[in-house]
GROMACS .gro file of C-alpha atoms in nm:
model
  247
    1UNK     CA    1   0.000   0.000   0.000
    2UNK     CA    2   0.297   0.216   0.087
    3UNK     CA    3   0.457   0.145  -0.245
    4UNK     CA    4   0.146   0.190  -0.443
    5UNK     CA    5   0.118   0.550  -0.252
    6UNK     CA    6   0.449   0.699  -0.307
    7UNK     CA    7   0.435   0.554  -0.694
    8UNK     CA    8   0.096   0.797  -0.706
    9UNK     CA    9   0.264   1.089  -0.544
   10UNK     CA   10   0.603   1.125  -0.688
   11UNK     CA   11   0.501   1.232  -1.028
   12UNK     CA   12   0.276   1.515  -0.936
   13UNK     CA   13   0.488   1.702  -0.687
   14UNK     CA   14   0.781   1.625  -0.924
   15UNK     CA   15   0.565   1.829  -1.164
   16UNK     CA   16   0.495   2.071  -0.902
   17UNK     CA   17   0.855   2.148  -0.806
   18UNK     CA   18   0.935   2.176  -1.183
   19UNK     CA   19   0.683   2.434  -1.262
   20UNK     CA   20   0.786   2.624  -0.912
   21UNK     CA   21   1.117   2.679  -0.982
   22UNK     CA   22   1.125   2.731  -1.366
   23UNK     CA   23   0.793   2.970  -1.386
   24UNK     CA   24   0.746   3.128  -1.031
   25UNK     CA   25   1.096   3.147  -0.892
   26UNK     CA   26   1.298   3.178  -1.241
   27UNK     CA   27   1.550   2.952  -1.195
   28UNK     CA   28   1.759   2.851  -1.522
   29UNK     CA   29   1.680   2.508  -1.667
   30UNK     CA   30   1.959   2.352  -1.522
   31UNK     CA   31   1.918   2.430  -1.138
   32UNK     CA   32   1.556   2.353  -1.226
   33UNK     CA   33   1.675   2.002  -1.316
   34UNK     CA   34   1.927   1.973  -1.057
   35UNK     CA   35   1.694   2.087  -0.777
   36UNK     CA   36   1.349   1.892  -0.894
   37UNK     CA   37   1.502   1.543  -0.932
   38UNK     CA   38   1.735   1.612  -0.573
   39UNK     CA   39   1.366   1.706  -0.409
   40UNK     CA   40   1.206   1.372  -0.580
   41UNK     CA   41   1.513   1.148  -0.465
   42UNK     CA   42   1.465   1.283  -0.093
   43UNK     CA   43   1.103   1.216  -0.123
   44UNK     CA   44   1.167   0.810  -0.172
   45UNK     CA   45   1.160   0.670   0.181
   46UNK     CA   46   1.498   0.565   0.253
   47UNK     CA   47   1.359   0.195   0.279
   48UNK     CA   48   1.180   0.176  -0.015
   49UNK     CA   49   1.376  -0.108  -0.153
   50UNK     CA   50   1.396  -0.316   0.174
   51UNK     CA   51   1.004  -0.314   0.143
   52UNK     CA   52   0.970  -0.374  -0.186
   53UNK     CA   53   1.165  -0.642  -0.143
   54UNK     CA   54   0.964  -0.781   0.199
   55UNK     CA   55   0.636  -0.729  -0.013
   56UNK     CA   56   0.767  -1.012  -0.287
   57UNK     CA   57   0.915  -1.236  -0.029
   58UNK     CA   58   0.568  -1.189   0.106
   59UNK     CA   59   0.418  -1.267  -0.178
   60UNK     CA   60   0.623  -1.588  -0.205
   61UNK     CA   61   0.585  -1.778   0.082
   62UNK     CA   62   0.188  -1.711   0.019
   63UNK     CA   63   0.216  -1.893  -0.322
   64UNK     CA   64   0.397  -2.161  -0.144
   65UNK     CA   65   0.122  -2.226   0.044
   66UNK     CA   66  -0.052  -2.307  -0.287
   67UNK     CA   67   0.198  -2.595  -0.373
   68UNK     CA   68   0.382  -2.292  -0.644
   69UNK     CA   69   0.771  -2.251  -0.641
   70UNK     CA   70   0.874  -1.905  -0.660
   71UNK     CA   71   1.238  -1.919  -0.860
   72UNK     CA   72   1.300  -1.548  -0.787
   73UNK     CA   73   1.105  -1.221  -0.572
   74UNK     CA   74   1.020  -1.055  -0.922
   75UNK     CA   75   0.817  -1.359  -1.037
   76UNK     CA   76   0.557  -1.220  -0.768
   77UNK     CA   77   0.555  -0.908  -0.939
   78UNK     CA   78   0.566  -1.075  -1.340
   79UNK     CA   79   0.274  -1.338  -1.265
   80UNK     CA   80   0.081  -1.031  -1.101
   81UNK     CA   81   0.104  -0.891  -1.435
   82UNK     CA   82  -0.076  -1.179  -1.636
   83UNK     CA   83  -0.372  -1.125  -1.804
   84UNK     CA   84  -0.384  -1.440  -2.018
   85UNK     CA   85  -0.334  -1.779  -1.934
   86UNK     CA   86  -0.339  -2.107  -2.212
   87UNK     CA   87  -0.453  -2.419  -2.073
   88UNK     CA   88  -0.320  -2.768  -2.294
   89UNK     CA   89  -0.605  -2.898  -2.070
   90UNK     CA   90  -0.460  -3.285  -2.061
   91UNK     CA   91  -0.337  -3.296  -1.716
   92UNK     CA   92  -0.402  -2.957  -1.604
   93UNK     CA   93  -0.751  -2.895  -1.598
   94UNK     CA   94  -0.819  -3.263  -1.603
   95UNK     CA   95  -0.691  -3.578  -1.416
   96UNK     CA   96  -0.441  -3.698  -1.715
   97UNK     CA   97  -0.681  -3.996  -1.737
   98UNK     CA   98  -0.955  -4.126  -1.955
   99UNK     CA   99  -1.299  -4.286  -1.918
  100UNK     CA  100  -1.474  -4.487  -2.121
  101UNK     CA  101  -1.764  -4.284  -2.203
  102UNK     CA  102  -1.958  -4.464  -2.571
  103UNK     CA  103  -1.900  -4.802  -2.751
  104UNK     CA  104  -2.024  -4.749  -3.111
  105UNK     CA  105  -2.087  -5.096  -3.303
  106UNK     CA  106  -2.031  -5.086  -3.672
  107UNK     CA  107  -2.176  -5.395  -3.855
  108UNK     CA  108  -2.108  -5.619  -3.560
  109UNK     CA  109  -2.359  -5.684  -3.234
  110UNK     CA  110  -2.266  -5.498  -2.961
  111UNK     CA  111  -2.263  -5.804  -2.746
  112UNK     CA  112  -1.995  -5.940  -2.966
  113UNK     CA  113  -1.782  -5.562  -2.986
  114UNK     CA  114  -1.782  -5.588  -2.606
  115UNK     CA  115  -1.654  -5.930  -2.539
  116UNK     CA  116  -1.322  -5.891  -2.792
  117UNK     CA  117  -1.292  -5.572  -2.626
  118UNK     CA  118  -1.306  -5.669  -2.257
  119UNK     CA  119  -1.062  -5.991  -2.385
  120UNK     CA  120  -0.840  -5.746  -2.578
  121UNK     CA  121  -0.795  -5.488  -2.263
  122UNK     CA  122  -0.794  -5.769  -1.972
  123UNK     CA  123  -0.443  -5.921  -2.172
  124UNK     CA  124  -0.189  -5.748  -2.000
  125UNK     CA  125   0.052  -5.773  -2.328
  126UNK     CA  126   0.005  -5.379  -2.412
  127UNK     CA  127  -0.075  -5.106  -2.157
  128UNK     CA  128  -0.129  -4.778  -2.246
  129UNK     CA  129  -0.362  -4.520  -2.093
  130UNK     CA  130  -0.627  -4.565  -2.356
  131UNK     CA  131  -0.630  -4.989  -2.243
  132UNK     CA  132  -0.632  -4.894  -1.883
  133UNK     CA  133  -0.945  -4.725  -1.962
  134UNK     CA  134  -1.111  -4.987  -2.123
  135UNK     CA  135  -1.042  -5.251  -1.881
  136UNK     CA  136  -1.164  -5.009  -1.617
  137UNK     CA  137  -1.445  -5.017  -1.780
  138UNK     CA  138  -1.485  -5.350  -1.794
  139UNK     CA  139  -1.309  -5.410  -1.424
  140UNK     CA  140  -1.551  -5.701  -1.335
  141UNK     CA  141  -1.436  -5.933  -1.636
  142UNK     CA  142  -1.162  -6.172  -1.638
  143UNK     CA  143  -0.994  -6.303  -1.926
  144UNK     CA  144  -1.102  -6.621  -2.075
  145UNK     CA  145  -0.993  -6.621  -2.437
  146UNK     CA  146  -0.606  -6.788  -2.525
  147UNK     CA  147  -0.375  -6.527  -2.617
  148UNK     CA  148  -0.059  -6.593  -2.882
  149UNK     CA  149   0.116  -6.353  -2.972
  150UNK     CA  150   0.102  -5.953  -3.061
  151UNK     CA  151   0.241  -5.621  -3.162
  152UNK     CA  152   0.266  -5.333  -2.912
  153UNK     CA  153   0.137  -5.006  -2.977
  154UNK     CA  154   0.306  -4.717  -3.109
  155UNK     CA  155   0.274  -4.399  -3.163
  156UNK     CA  156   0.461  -4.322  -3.505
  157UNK     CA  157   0.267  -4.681  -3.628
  158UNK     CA  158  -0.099  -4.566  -3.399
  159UNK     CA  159  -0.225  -4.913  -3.367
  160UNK     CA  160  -0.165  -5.231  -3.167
  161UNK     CA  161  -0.251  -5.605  -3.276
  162UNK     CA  162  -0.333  -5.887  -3.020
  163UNK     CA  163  -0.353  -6.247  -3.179
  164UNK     CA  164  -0.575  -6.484  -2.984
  165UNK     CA  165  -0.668  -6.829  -3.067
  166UNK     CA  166  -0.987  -6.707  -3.112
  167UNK     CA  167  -0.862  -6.440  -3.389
  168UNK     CA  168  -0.671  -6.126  -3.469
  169UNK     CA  169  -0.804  -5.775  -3.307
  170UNK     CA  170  -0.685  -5.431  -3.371
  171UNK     CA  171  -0.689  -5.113  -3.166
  172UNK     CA  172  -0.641  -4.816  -3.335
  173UNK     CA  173  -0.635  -4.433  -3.418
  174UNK     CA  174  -0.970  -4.424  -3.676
  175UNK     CA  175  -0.767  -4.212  -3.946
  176UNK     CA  176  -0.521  -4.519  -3.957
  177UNK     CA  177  -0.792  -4.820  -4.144
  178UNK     CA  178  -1.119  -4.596  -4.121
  179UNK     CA  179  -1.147  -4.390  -4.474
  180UNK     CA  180  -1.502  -4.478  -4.551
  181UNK     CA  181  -1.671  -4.085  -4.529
  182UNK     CA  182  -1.989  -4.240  -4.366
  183UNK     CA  183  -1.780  -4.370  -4.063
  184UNK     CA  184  -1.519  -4.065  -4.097
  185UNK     CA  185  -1.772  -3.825  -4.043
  186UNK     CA  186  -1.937  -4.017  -3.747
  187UNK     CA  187  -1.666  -4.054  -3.526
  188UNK     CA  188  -1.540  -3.697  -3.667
  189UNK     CA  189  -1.812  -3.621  -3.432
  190UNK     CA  190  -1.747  -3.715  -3.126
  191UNK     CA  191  -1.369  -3.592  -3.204
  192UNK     CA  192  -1.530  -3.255  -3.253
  193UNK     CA  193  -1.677  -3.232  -2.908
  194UNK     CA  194  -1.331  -3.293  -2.745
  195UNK     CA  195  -1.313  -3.654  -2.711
  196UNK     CA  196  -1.053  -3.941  -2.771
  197UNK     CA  197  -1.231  -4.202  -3.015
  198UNK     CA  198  -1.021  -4.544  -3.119
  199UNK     CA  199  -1.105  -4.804  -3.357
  200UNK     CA  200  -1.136  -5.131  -3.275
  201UNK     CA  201  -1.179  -5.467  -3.548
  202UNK     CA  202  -1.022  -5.786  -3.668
  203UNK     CA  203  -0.793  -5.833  -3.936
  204UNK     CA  204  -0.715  -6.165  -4.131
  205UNK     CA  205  -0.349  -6.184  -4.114
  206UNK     CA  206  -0.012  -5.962  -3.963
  207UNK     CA  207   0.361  -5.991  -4.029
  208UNK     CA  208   0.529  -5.929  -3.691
  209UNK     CA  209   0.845  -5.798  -3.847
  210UNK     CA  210   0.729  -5.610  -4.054
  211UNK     CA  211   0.502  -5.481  -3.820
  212UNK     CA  212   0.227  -5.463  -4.115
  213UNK     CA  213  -0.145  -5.599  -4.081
  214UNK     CA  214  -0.397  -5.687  -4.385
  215UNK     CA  215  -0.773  -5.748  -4.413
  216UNK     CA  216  -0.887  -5.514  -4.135
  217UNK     CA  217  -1.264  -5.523  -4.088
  218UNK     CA  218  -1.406  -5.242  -3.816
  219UNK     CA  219  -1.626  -5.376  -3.555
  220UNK     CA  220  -1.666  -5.048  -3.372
  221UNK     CA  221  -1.567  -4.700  -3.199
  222UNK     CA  222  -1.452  -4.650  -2.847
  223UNK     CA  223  -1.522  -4.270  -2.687
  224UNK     CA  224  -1.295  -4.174  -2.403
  225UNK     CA  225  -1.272  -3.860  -2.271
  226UNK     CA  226  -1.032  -3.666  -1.991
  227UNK     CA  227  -1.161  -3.673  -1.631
  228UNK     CA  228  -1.192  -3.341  -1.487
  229UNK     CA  229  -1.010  -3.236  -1.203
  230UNK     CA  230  -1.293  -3.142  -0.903
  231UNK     CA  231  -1.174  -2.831  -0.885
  232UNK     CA  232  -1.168  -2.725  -1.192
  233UNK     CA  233  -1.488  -2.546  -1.263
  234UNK     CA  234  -1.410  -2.327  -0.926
  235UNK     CA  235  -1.049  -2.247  -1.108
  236UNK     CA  236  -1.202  -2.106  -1.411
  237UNK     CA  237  -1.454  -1.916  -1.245
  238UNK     CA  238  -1.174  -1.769  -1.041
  239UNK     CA  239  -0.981  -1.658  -1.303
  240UNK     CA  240  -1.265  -1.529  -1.537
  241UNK     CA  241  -1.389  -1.340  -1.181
  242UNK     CA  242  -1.014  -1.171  -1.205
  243UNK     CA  243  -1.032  -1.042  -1.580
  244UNK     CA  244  -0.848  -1.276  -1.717
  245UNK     CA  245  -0.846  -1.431  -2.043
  246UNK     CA  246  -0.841  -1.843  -2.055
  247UNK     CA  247  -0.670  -1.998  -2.403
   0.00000   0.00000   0.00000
């Protein structure tokens, strides 16, 4: 408050002295000078950096006490500054993991879509956060089908391949096997509105080494989206509430 105060008052009576001595007692320029700015120094308190400095460190060990690391005392002053802040949402404004939230069949009974995919995410060959979701979404099922052999996913290749005795299944990114416009547009959809989708189906045949796959057939769509943190509707009102713009 102190700081704030003097900040207000040194301008004006710097003014003041200015137009004193140059108008009313005709002083030249240069005493003018001399005399205003030796006025305006005098007119800082002597401790004016001591508690500028015990406002930051202030200001620091408050933010600490909201789990933030201050690196330096003039971060206080830059973050008070902010008037934007981007979000890249995954992990910040939400929990870093995904639910389950639709199973779309595609030419295939949905009975049938959800027993390869509780067998394909209860094998615990691949485990990513997008199979960790489907299995918790199918927690209560254990694994009954005879699993071979498979290819991991990855994320220059976007698709993994279990082979079970019972067949081949695929999981993968839709834009990867899915060109039909019908289907693109239908899980474009869901996309849209901010969720994960995958494609899931069979294929007839895979060469491991070459880590290639041929006659895949889609049996359906998985929707997953982020879970939100609790907290973070009361964040964004906050910050809206302060002026600020959210990205």
């Amino acid at each position: 408050m102190v700081i704030r105060l003097v900040t207000y008052l040194v301008i004006p009576v710097a003014t003041a002295l200015f137009i004193k001595e140059m108008f009313i007692s005709h002083t030249s320029y240069e005493e003018t000078i001399l005399s205003t700015v030796a006025a305006t120094i005098g007119f800082i308190p002597s401790g004016f950096v001591l508690l500028t400095s015990l406002v930051m460190f202030k200001g620091a060990i408050k933010l600490s006490f909201y789990n933030s690391l201050v690196q330096d005392l003039y971060s206080t002053e830059k973050l008070a500054r902010v008037d934007t802040i981007c979000f890249d949402k995954t992990g910040t404004l939400t929990m870093g993991r995904f639910d389950v939230t639709n199973i779309i069949e595609v030419d295939c009974n949905k009975e049938v879509l959800e027993k390869a995919l509780s067998e394909y995410a209860a094998c615990d060959f691949d485990k990513n956060s997008t199979i960790l979701a489907i299995r918790s979404y199918f927690k209560k099922y254990t694994s009954r089908w005879h699993f071979k052999d498979g290819i991991a996913f990855s994320s220059k290749r976007k698709w993994s391949l279990l082979d079970f005795e019972e067949g081949k299944y695929v999981l993968c990114a839709p834009e990867i096997f899915v060109k039909d416009p019908a289907l693109v547009s239908r899980y474009k959809k869901a996309v849209n509105s901010g969720a994960r989708v995958v494609a899931f189906g069979k294929c007839d045949d895979y060469i491991k080494d070459e880590k290639n796959i041929s006659g895949f057939k889609l049996m359906g769509f998985v929707v997953l989206r982020d879970t939100l943190r609790d907290n973070a509707a009361d964040t964004i009102s906050y910050l809206e509430s302060q002026k600020m713009d959210i990205k």
